[in-house]
Amino acid sequence: MLAHHSHSARPARAAGIALFALLLGVYVLAMSGHTYASDEETMLAVGQSLLARGSFAIPPDEPFLMTTIGGVDGQRYSRYGPLQSVLAVPFIAAGNALALLTPGYNELVMRFVVLLLPALATAATAWLLVLWVAEMGFGARIGVLLGLLFGLTSLGWPHGRTFFAETLATLFLVLCGYGLRRESRLWWAIAGAAAVGALATKIQTGLALPVLALYALAVCWRGSWPEFARALGGRLLFGLLGLALPLAALLGYNALLFGAPTNSGYGSVGAQAVAQHGNWRTGLYGLTVSSGKGLLIYSPSILLGLIGLGARPRQQWRESLLAALMLVSHIAFYSNVGYWHGDGAWGPRYMVFVVPFAFLPAAGLTFLA
């Protein structure tokens, strides 16, 4: 079995909670309090419709919505995954209640409260990084350092100020990876549910799921095939059970709204974008080192993760493999499509999924310790 470092788990839990509180405080103080794009307004409108009408359909008189699609019933629906809108409902309700104290500013107050959701998601992602680093066998200080690097020096913070779905989807991906590292059957069930949560938030996270599946196999490796089979067999069933019910709900949502379980409402747009076959040289340069969208320009601290890929291989080879495959798969895919830049977002929006994973190998750098 992998070594369980219980001696570092307790301080890591306490440090993770403290880091979560610190980052959340910073994010609340720095909140924009408003949305930036029609994508955000579309997901927000779905949440408002759920609260007011109990329906995912967006009223036809709703303004400023450019990202809707017709459902099988003729009503308008969001192209985007439903989960962020569902989770936003209590925030919308709280914002509406708070707005009663400030007549005339209802929409502004409501949006301010709703933007607590991505702030919470970003802080929670940093918290999970602290716990994950502890599972790798490193101390709480290293975990907090990596959590701070993600939370304050990467794409995480700027995108945590928006209502784009990348922030929440990234939280689910990290929860999935952390659950797999924990190895217990319960955590594998949580990991399975988190994988579907990522898909239900943003369908593009499907690119990361095969990488996480390979990571699951790496976690189960014990040095011999019989031991590997025993480790995998004891957990795989629970992982599948964890994803079964959420996946059935997501497929049912797709079938009811768009006519087929595998039609997310966003598939046709994605297929057209992939069919553009953008210039991969332009995309590769743009996503890595360009001044407008380069990952190394907008999150230079992930260089620590790249340097750490070869550090302490016996202790963190699994996380190094995970980080490398996440980076390579996402850069290779998005370099080849015309929308690699992610439109008017701050930095390379489609690399937000990758950033927390890229920090993990930095835990093995001795000079950080």
Tab-separated table of C-alpha atoms in Angstrom:
chain	number	residue	atom	x	y	z
A	1	MET	CA	0.000	0.000	0.000
A	2	LEU	CA	0.954	3.618	-0.366
A	3	ALA	CA	2.187	5.144	2.860
A	4	HIS	CA	-0.410	7.097	4.748
A	5	HIS	CA	1.172	10.016	6.514
A	6	SER	CA	-1.207	10.399	9.433
A	7	HIS	CA	1.330	12.423	11.368
A	8	SER	CA	0.982	15.242	8.832
A	9	ALA	CA	-2.764	14.920	8.242
A	10	ARG	CA	-3.931	16.725	11.382
A	11	PRO	CA	-1.759	19.861	10.988
A	12	ALA	CA	-2.607	19.859	7.272
A	13	ARG	CA	-6.323	19.891	8.052
A	14	ALA	CA	-5.916	22.815	10.455
A	15	ALA	CA	-3.635	24.666	8.046
A	16	GLY	CA	-6.043	24.049	5.186
A	17	ILE	CA	-8.946	25.551	7.110
A	18	ALA	CA	-6.849	28.589	8.027
A	19	LEU	CA	-5.748	29.030	4.409
A	20	PHE	CA	-9.332	28.720	3.205
A	21	ALA	CA	-10.454	31.460	5.619
A	22	LEU	CA	-7.541	33.726	4.681
A	23	LEU	CA	-8.072	33.398	0.940
A	24	LEU	CA	-11.826	33.794	1.206
A	25	GLY	CA	-11.302	37.019	3.134
A	26	VAL	CA	-8.927	38.305	0.459
A	27	TYR	CA	-11.328	37.345	-2.320
A	28	VAL	CA	-14.307	39.019	-0.662
A	29	LEU	CA	-12.319	42.224	-0.184
A	30	ALA	CA	-11.241	42.130	-3.841
A	31	MET	CA	-14.559	41.032	-5.365
A	32	SER	CA	-15.699	42.811	-8.491
A	33	GLY	CA	-19.359	42.430	-7.549
A	34	HIS	CA	-20.519	42.143	-11.163
A	35	THR	CA	-20.450	39.836	-14.159
A	36	TYR	CA	-18.317	40.404	-17.238
A	37	ALA	CA	-19.853	38.489	-20.135
A	38	SER	CA	-23.008	36.996	-21.570
A	39	ASP	CA	-21.807	33.512	-20.571
A	40	GLU	CA	-22.055	34.499	-16.923
A	41	GLU	CA	-25.396	36.221	-17.374
A	42	THR	CA	-26.790	33.136	-19.082
A	43	MET	CA	-25.882	30.849	-16.181
A	44	LEU	CA	-27.168	33.423	-13.719
A	45	ALA	CA	-30.474	33.678	-15.595
A	46	VAL	CA	-30.917	29.900	-15.335
A	47	GLY	CA	-30.434	30.111	-11.584
A	48	GLN	CA	-32.976	32.921	-11.353
A	49	SER	CA	-35.437	30.895	-13.407
A	50	LEU	CA	-34.954	27.882	-11.136
A	51	LEU	CA	-35.662	30.020	-8.088
A	52	ALA	CA	-38.640	31.886	-9.538
A	53	ARG	CA	-40.254	29.239	-11.756
A	54	GLY	CA	-38.623	25.920	-10.933
A	55	SER	CA	-37.509	25.608	-14.552
A	56	PHE	CA	-34.198	25.517	-16.419
A	57	ALA	CA	-35.823	27.434	-19.284
A	58	ILE	CA	-34.857	31.086	-19.692
A	59	PRO	CA	-37.807	33.484	-20.156
A	60	PRO	CA	-37.997	34.885	-23.698
A	61	ASP	CA	-37.937	38.474	-22.435
A	62	GLU	CA	-34.589	38.035	-20.645
A	63	PRO	CA	-32.130	40.571	-22.149
A	64	PHE	CA	-28.426	40.253	-22.975
A	65	LEU	CA	-28.399	36.524	-23.576
A	66	MET	CA	-26.423	35.360	-26.600
A	67	THR	CA	-25.567	31.826	-25.542
A	68	THR	CA	-28.896	30.010	-25.450
A	69	ILE	CA	-30.144	27.099	-27.517
A	70	GLY	CA	-33.615	25.843	-28.323
A	71	GLY	CA	-34.759	22.786	-26.403
A	72	VAL	CA	-36.986	19.987	-27.649
A	73	ASP	CA	-39.967	21.828	-26.133
A	74	GLY	CA	-39.232	25.037	-28.031
A	75	GLN	CA	-38.046	26.978	-24.985
A	76	ARG	CA	-34.624	28.591	-24.603
A	77	TYR	CA	-31.962	26.891	-22.492
A	78	SER	CA	-28.363	27.586	-21.580
A	79	ARG	CA	-25.677	25.849	-23.611
A	80	TYR	CA	-23.642	25.445	-20.450
A	81	GLY	CA	-23.725	22.759	-17.801
A	82	PRO	CA	-26.540	23.097	-15.259
A	83	LEU	CA	-24.666	22.544	-12.001
A	84	GLN	CA	-23.267	26.044	-11.496
A	85	SER	CA	-26.748	27.510	-11.971
A	86	VAL	CA	-28.200	24.994	-9.511
A	87	LEU	CA	-25.585	25.754	-6.859
A	88	ALA	CA	-26.109	29.485	-7.385
A	89	VAL	CA	-29.788	29.300	-6.378
A	90	PRO	CA	-29.258	29.768	-2.599
A	91	PHE	CA	-26.870	32.645	-3.295
A	92	ILE	CA	-29.452	34.281	-5.551
A	93	ALA	CA	-32.091	33.854	-2.847
A	94	ALA	CA	-29.777	35.337	-0.214
A	95	GLY	CA	-28.895	38.204	-2.541
A	96	ASN	CA	-32.549	38.955	-3.211
A	97	ALA	CA	-33.250	38.979	0.531
A	98	LEU	CA	-30.310	41.286	1.220
A	99	ALA	CA	-31.399	43.557	-1.626
A	100	LEU	CA	-34.597	44.339	0.284
A	101	LEU	CA	-32.430	46.468	2.572
A	102	THR	CA	-31.124	48.523	-0.347
A	103	PRO	CA	-34.036	49.505	-2.615
A	104	GLY	CA	-32.973	50.470	-6.099
A	105	TYR	CA	-29.854	48.293	-6.091
A	106	ASN	CA	-31.479	44.876	-6.244
A	107	GLU	CA	-29.575	43.510	-9.244
A	108	LEU	CA	-26.206	44.794	-8.028
A	109	VAL	CA	-26.621	43.386	-4.524
A	110	MET	CA	-27.809	40.040	-5.841
A	111	ARG	CA	-24.807	39.718	-8.165
A	112	PHE	CA	-22.413	40.637	-5.391
A	113	VAL	CA	-23.723	37.791	-3.233
A	114	VAL	CA	-23.745	35.321	-6.148
A	115	LEU	CA	-20.058	35.973	-6.775
A	116	LEU	CA	-19.346	34.465	-3.377
A	117	LEU	CA	-19.770	31.076	-5.084
A	118	PRO	CA	-16.621	31.279	-7.270
A	119	ALA	CA	-14.728	32.876	-4.383
A	120	LEU	CA	-15.639	29.928	-2.163
A	121	ALA	CA	-14.714	27.483	-4.931
A	122	THR	CA	-11.265	29.024	-5.438
A	123	ALA	CA	-10.506	29.066	-1.704
A	124	ALA	CA	-11.713	25.465	-1.404
A	125	THR	CA	-9.432	24.403	-4.269
A	126	ALA	CA	-6.433	25.829	-2.410
A	127	TRP	CA	-7.587	24.002	0.741
A	128	LEU	CA	-7.691	20.708	-1.154
A	129	LEU	CA	-4.159	21.306	-2.425
A	130	VAL	CA	-2.942	21.512	1.186
A	131	LEU	CA	-4.613	18.193	1.988
A	132	TRP	CA	-3.354	16.588	-1.219
A	133	VAL	CA	0.249	17.587	-0.509
A	134	ALA	CA	-0.089	16.007	2.943
A	135	GLU	CA	-1.252	12.760	1.319
A	136	MET	CA	1.906	12.872	-0.785
A	137	GLY	CA	3.898	12.809	2.458
A	138	PHE	CA	4.963	16.441	2.699
A	139	GLY	CA	4.458	18.818	5.609
A	140	ALA	CA	1.661	21.317	6.089
A	141	ARG	CA	3.997	24.256	5.412
A	142	ILE	CA	4.706	23.040	1.894
A	143	GLY	CA	0.995	22.491	1.329
A	144	VAL	CA	0.127	25.988	2.523
A	145	LEU	CA	2.844	27.463	0.317
A	146	LEU	CA	1.459	25.725	-2.758
A	147	GLY	CA	-2.065	26.737	-1.759
A	148	LEU	CA	-0.948	30.360	-1.490
A	149	LEU	CA	0.838	30.164	-4.826
A	150	PHE	CA	-2.316	28.872	-6.473
A	151	GLY	CA	-4.648	31.220	-4.611
A	152	LEU	CA	-2.690	34.456	-4.980
A	153	THR	CA	-0.223	34.157	-7.876
A	154	SER	CA	-2.045	32.200	-10.581
A	155	LEU	CA	-5.081	32.315	-12.844
A	156	GLY	CA	-7.136	31.087	-9.894
A	157	TRP	CA	-7.678	34.487	-8.263
A	158	PRO	CA	-8.656	36.556	-11.341
A	159	HIS	CA	-11.058	33.887	-12.550
A	160	GLY	CA	-12.437	33.461	-9.046
A	161	ARG	CA	-13.714	37.028	-9.383
A	162	THR	CA	-15.958	36.058	-12.297
A	163	PHE	CA	-18.994	33.822	-12.737
A	164	PHE	CA	-17.377	31.817	-15.537
A	165	ALA	CA	-17.752	28.093	-14.907
A	166	GLU	CA	-14.032	27.270	-15.007
A	167	THR	CA	-13.509	28.008	-11.311
A	168	LEU	CA	-16.194	25.640	-10.022
A	169	ALA	CA	-15.300	22.966	-12.575
A	170	THR	CA	-11.666	23.132	-11.451
A	171	LEU	CA	-12.740	22.555	-7.850
A	172	PHE	CA	-14.551	19.376	-8.873
A	173	LEU	CA	-11.538	18.141	-10.859
A	174	VAL	CA	-9.211	18.723	-7.910
A	175	LEU	CA	-11.688	17.047	-5.550
A	176	CYS	CA	-11.734	14.065	-7.907
A	177	GLY	CA	-7.941	13.832	-7.956
A	178	TYR	CA	-7.642	14.235	-4.198
A	179	GLY	CA	-10.308	11.603	-3.625
A	180	LEU	CA	-8.383	9.144	-5.778
A	181	ARG	CA	-5.181	9.841	-3.829
A	182	ARG	CA	-6.938	9.114	-0.540
A	183	GLU	CA	-7.478	5.541	-1.755
A	184	SER	CA	-10.336	4.679	0.612
A	185	ARG	CA	-13.531	3.334	-0.904
A	186	LEU	CA	-15.578	6.275	0.369
A	187	TRP	CA	-13.178	8.755	-1.178
A	188	TRP	CA	-13.240	6.914	-4.492
A	189	ALA	CA	-17.026	7.216	-4.458
A	190	ILE	CA	-16.626	10.952	-3.799
A	191	ALA	CA	-14.109	11.130	-6.643
A	192	GLY	CA	-16.591	9.513	-9.016
A	193	ALA	CA	-19.309	11.977	-8.067
A	194	ALA	CA	-16.853	14.879	-8.406
A	195	ALA	CA	-15.926	13.765	-11.932
A	196	VAL	CA	-19.572	14.015	-12.969
A	197	GLY	CA	-19.829	17.323	-11.103
A	198	ALA	CA	-17.057	18.703	-13.296
A	199	LEU	CA	-18.850	17.535	-16.456
A	200	ALA	CA	-22.159	18.958	-15.236
A	201	THR	CA	-20.456	22.299	-14.658
A	202	LYS	CA	-18.463	22.516	-17.891
A	203	ILE	CA	-18.441	19.803	-20.523
A	204	GLN	CA	-14.873	20.669	-21.588
A	205	THR	CA	-13.594	19.046	-18.393
A	206	GLY	CA	-14.084	15.776	-20.240
A	207	LEU	CA	-10.575	16.351	-21.589
A	208	ALA	CA	-9.163	16.056	-18.053
A	209	LEU	CA	-11.065	12.945	-17.000
A	210	PRO	CA	-8.983	10.372	-18.955
A	211	VAL	CA	-5.879	11.850	-17.326
A	212	LEU	CA	-7.458	11.448	-13.898
A	213	ALA	CA	-8.366	7.868	-14.819
A	214	LEU	CA	-4.692	7.173	-15.548
A	215	TYR	CA	-3.827	8.790	-12.222
A	216	ALA	CA	-6.257	6.409	-10.522
A	217	LEU	CA	-4.366	3.490	-12.047
A	218	ALA	CA	-1.059	4.981	-10.891
A	219	VAL	CA	-2.394	5.349	-7.349
A	220	CYS	CA	-3.232	1.637	-7.335
A	221	TRP	CA	0.170	0.513	-8.559
A	222	ARG	CA	1.992	-1.460	-5.861
A	223	GLY	CA	4.998	-2.771	-7.750
A	224	SER	CA	3.399	-5.958	-9.070
A	225	TRP	CA	0.379	-6.806	-11.186
A	226	PRO	CA	-1.389	-8.998	-8.592
A	227	GLU	CA	-1.157	-6.266	-5.955
A	228	PHE	CA	-2.280	-3.692	-8.514
A	229	ALA	CA	-5.331	-5.797	-9.390
A	230	ARG	CA	-6.274	-6.186	-5.729
A	231	ALA	CA	-5.904	-2.466	-5.029
A	232	LEU	CA	-7.899	-1.436	-8.091
A	233	GLY	CA	-10.609	-4.031	-7.645
A	234	GLY	CA	-11.261	-2.964	-4.084
A	235	ARG	CA	-11.929	0.631	-5.065
A	236	LEU	CA	-13.150	0.697	-8.654
A	237	LEU	CA	-16.656	-0.493	-7.821
A	238	PHE	CA	-17.123	2.306	-5.304
A	239	GLY	CA	-15.847	4.871	-7.787
A	240	LEU	CA	-18.375	3.660	-10.342
A	241	LEU	CA	-21.133	3.685	-7.731
A	242	GLY	CA	-20.215	7.262	-6.856
A	243	LEU	CA	-20.607	8.458	-10.421
A	244	ALA	CA	-23.652	6.343	-11.347
A	245	LEU	CA	-26.453	8.432	-9.840
A	246	PRO	CA	-25.038	11.880	-10.763
A	247	LEU	CA	-24.283	10.638	-14.276
A	248	ALA	CA	-27.815	9.304	-14.661
A	249	ALA	CA	-29.158	12.694	-13.559
A	250	LEU	CA	-26.928	14.535	-16.048
A	251	LEU	CA	-27.860	12.233	-18.934
A	252	GLY	CA	-31.523	12.580	-18.010
A	253	TYR	CA	-31.184	16.374	-18.038
A	254	ASN	CA	-29.648	16.243	-21.521
A	255	ALA	CA	-32.341	13.901	-22.814
A	256	LEU	CA	-35.227	15.968	-21.445
A	257	LEU	CA	-33.918	19.302	-22.667
A	258	PHE	CA	-31.987	18.466	-25.833
A	259	GLY	CA	-33.435	15.162	-26.985
A	260	ALA	CA	-30.546	12.760	-26.359
A	261	PRO	CA	-28.538	11.742	-23.270
A	262	THR	CA	-25.230	12.559	-24.952
A	263	ASN	CA	-26.317	15.933	-26.350
A	264	SER	CA	-25.205	18.567	-23.881
A	265	GLY	CA	-26.561	21.442	-25.925
A	266	TYR	CA	-22.951	22.550	-26.334
A	267	GLY	CA	-21.756	19.670	-28.461
A	268	SER	CA	-22.522	21.239	-31.814
A	269	VAL	CA	-20.656	24.403	-30.871
A	270	GLY	CA	-17.666	22.377	-29.696
A	271	ALA	CA	-17.671	20.277	-32.864
A	272	GLN	CA	-17.668	23.396	-35.025
A	273	ALA	CA	-14.824	24.891	-33.008
A	274	VAL	CA	-12.722	21.743	-33.327
A	275	ALA	CA	-13.489	21.623	-37.048
A	276	GLN	CA	-11.859	25.044	-37.441
A	277	HIS	CA	-8.437	23.400	-37.089
A	278	GLY	CA	-6.692	26.561	-35.984
A	279	ASN	CA	-2.993	27.057	-36.604
A	280	TRP	CA	-1.336	24.970	-33.896
A	281	ARG	CA	1.819	27.085	-33.979
A	282	THR	CA	-0.190	30.203	-33.212
A	283	GLY	CA	-2.142	28.411	-30.519
A	284	LEU	CA	0.948	26.895	-28.908
A	285	TYR	CA	2.765	30.217	-28.795
A	286	GLY	CA	-0.356	32.025	-27.631
A	287	LEU	CA	-1.140	29.609	-24.811
A	288	THR	CA	2.394	29.399	-23.451
A	289	VAL	CA	4.460	32.580	-23.756
A	290	SER	CA	2.452	35.241	-25.609
A	291	SER	CA	1.906	38.536	-23.812
A	292	GLY	CA	-1.849	38.328	-24.331
A	293	LYS	CA	-2.680	34.772	-23.254
A	294	GLY	CA	0.518	32.961	-22.281
A	295	LEU	CA	0.202	30.653	-19.273
A	296	LEU	CA	3.779	31.377	-18.221
A	297	ILE	CA	3.051	35.110	-18.383
A	298	TYR	CA	-0.212	35.034	-16.443
A	299	SER	CA	0.812	32.275	-13.993
A	300	PRO	CA	4.631	32.356	-13.905
A	301	SER	CA	4.683	30.607	-10.530
A	302	ILE	CA	3.759	27.291	-12.177
A	303	LEU	CA	7.375	27.182	-13.327
A	304	LEU	CA	8.018	25.783	-9.855
A	305	GLY	CA	5.787	22.862	-10.727
A	306	LEU	CA	7.591	22.312	-14.022
A	307	ILE	CA	10.959	22.357	-12.257
A	308	GLY	CA	9.628	19.900	-9.689
A	309	LEU	CA	8.572	17.299	-12.265
A	310	GLY	CA	11.796	15.378	-11.722
A	311	ALA	CA	12.042	15.886	-7.971
A	312	ARG	CA	11.647	13.020	-5.487
A	313	PRO	CA	10.400	10.527	-8.082
A	314	ARG	CA	9.762	7.729	-5.586
A	315	GLN	CA	7.507	9.981	-3.517
A	316	GLN	CA	5.605	11.974	-6.120
A	317	TRP	CA	5.964	10.272	-9.487
A	318	ARG	CA	2.193	9.914	-9.660
A	319	GLU	CA	1.583	13.644	-9.240
A	320	SER	CA	4.391	14.499	-11.663
A	321	LEU	CA	2.769	12.234	-14.248
A	322	LEU	CA	-0.616	13.800	-13.558
A	323	ALA	CA	0.687	17.365	-13.900
A	324	ALA	CA	2.621	16.613	-17.083
A	325	LEU	CA	-0.316	14.873	-18.767
A	326	MET	CA	-2.722	17.642	-17.768
A	327	LEU	CA	-0.451	20.291	-19.263
A	328	VAL	CA	0.379	18.381	-22.436
A	329	SER	CA	-3.178	17.243	-23.182
A	330	HIS	CA	-4.778	20.657	-22.693
A	331	ILE	CA	-2.105	22.634	-24.514
A	332	ALA	CA	-2.064	20.123	-27.387
A	333	PHE	CA	-5.847	20.160	-27.733
A	334	TYR	CA	-6.489	23.887	-27.449
A	335	SER	CA	-3.507	24.823	-29.613
A	336	ASN	CA	-5.285	23.137	-32.509
A	337	VAL	CA	-8.632	24.914	-32.295
A	338	GLY	CA	-9.547	28.396	-33.346
A	339	TYR	CA	-10.874	29.531	-29.970
A	340	TRP	CA	-7.677	28.695	-28.032
A	341	HIS	CA	-7.610	32.235	-26.600
A	342	GLY	CA	-10.859	31.893	-24.631
A	343	ASP	CA	-12.248	35.168	-25.980
A	344	GLY	CA	-12.040	38.257	-23.762
A	345	ALA	CA	-11.134	36.507	-20.519
A	346	TRP	CA	-8.092	37.375	-18.405
A	347	GLY	CA	-5.281	35.165	-19.592
A	348	PRO	CA	-5.724	31.659	-21.040
A	349	ARG	CA	-9.163	30.755	-19.678
A	350	TYR	CA	-9.035	27.149	-20.844
A	351	MET	CA	-5.844	26.554	-18.875
A	352	VAL	CA	-7.541	27.309	-15.542
A	353	PHE	CA	-8.330	23.583	-15.178
A	354	VAL	CA	-4.627	22.743	-15.377
A	355	VAL	CA	-3.129	25.243	-12.940
A	356	PRO	CA	-3.699	23.557	-9.538
A	357	PHE	CA	-2.394	20.229	-10.862
A	358	ALA	CA	0.699	21.943	-12.256
A	359	PHE	CA	1.670	23.125	-8.775
A	360	LEU	CA	1.715	19.645	-7.196
A	361	PRO	CA	5.240	18.582	-8.303
A	362	ALA	CA	6.664	21.719	-6.666
A	363	ALA	CA	6.107	20.013	-3.302
A	364	GLY	CA	9.269	17.998	-3.885
A	365	LEU	CA	11.581	20.978	-4.361
A	366	THR	CA	14.020	20.979	-1.457
A	367	PHE	CA	14.633	24.727	-1.553
A	368	LEU	CA	10.928	25.341	-0.900
A	369	ALA	CA	11.104	23.130	2.183
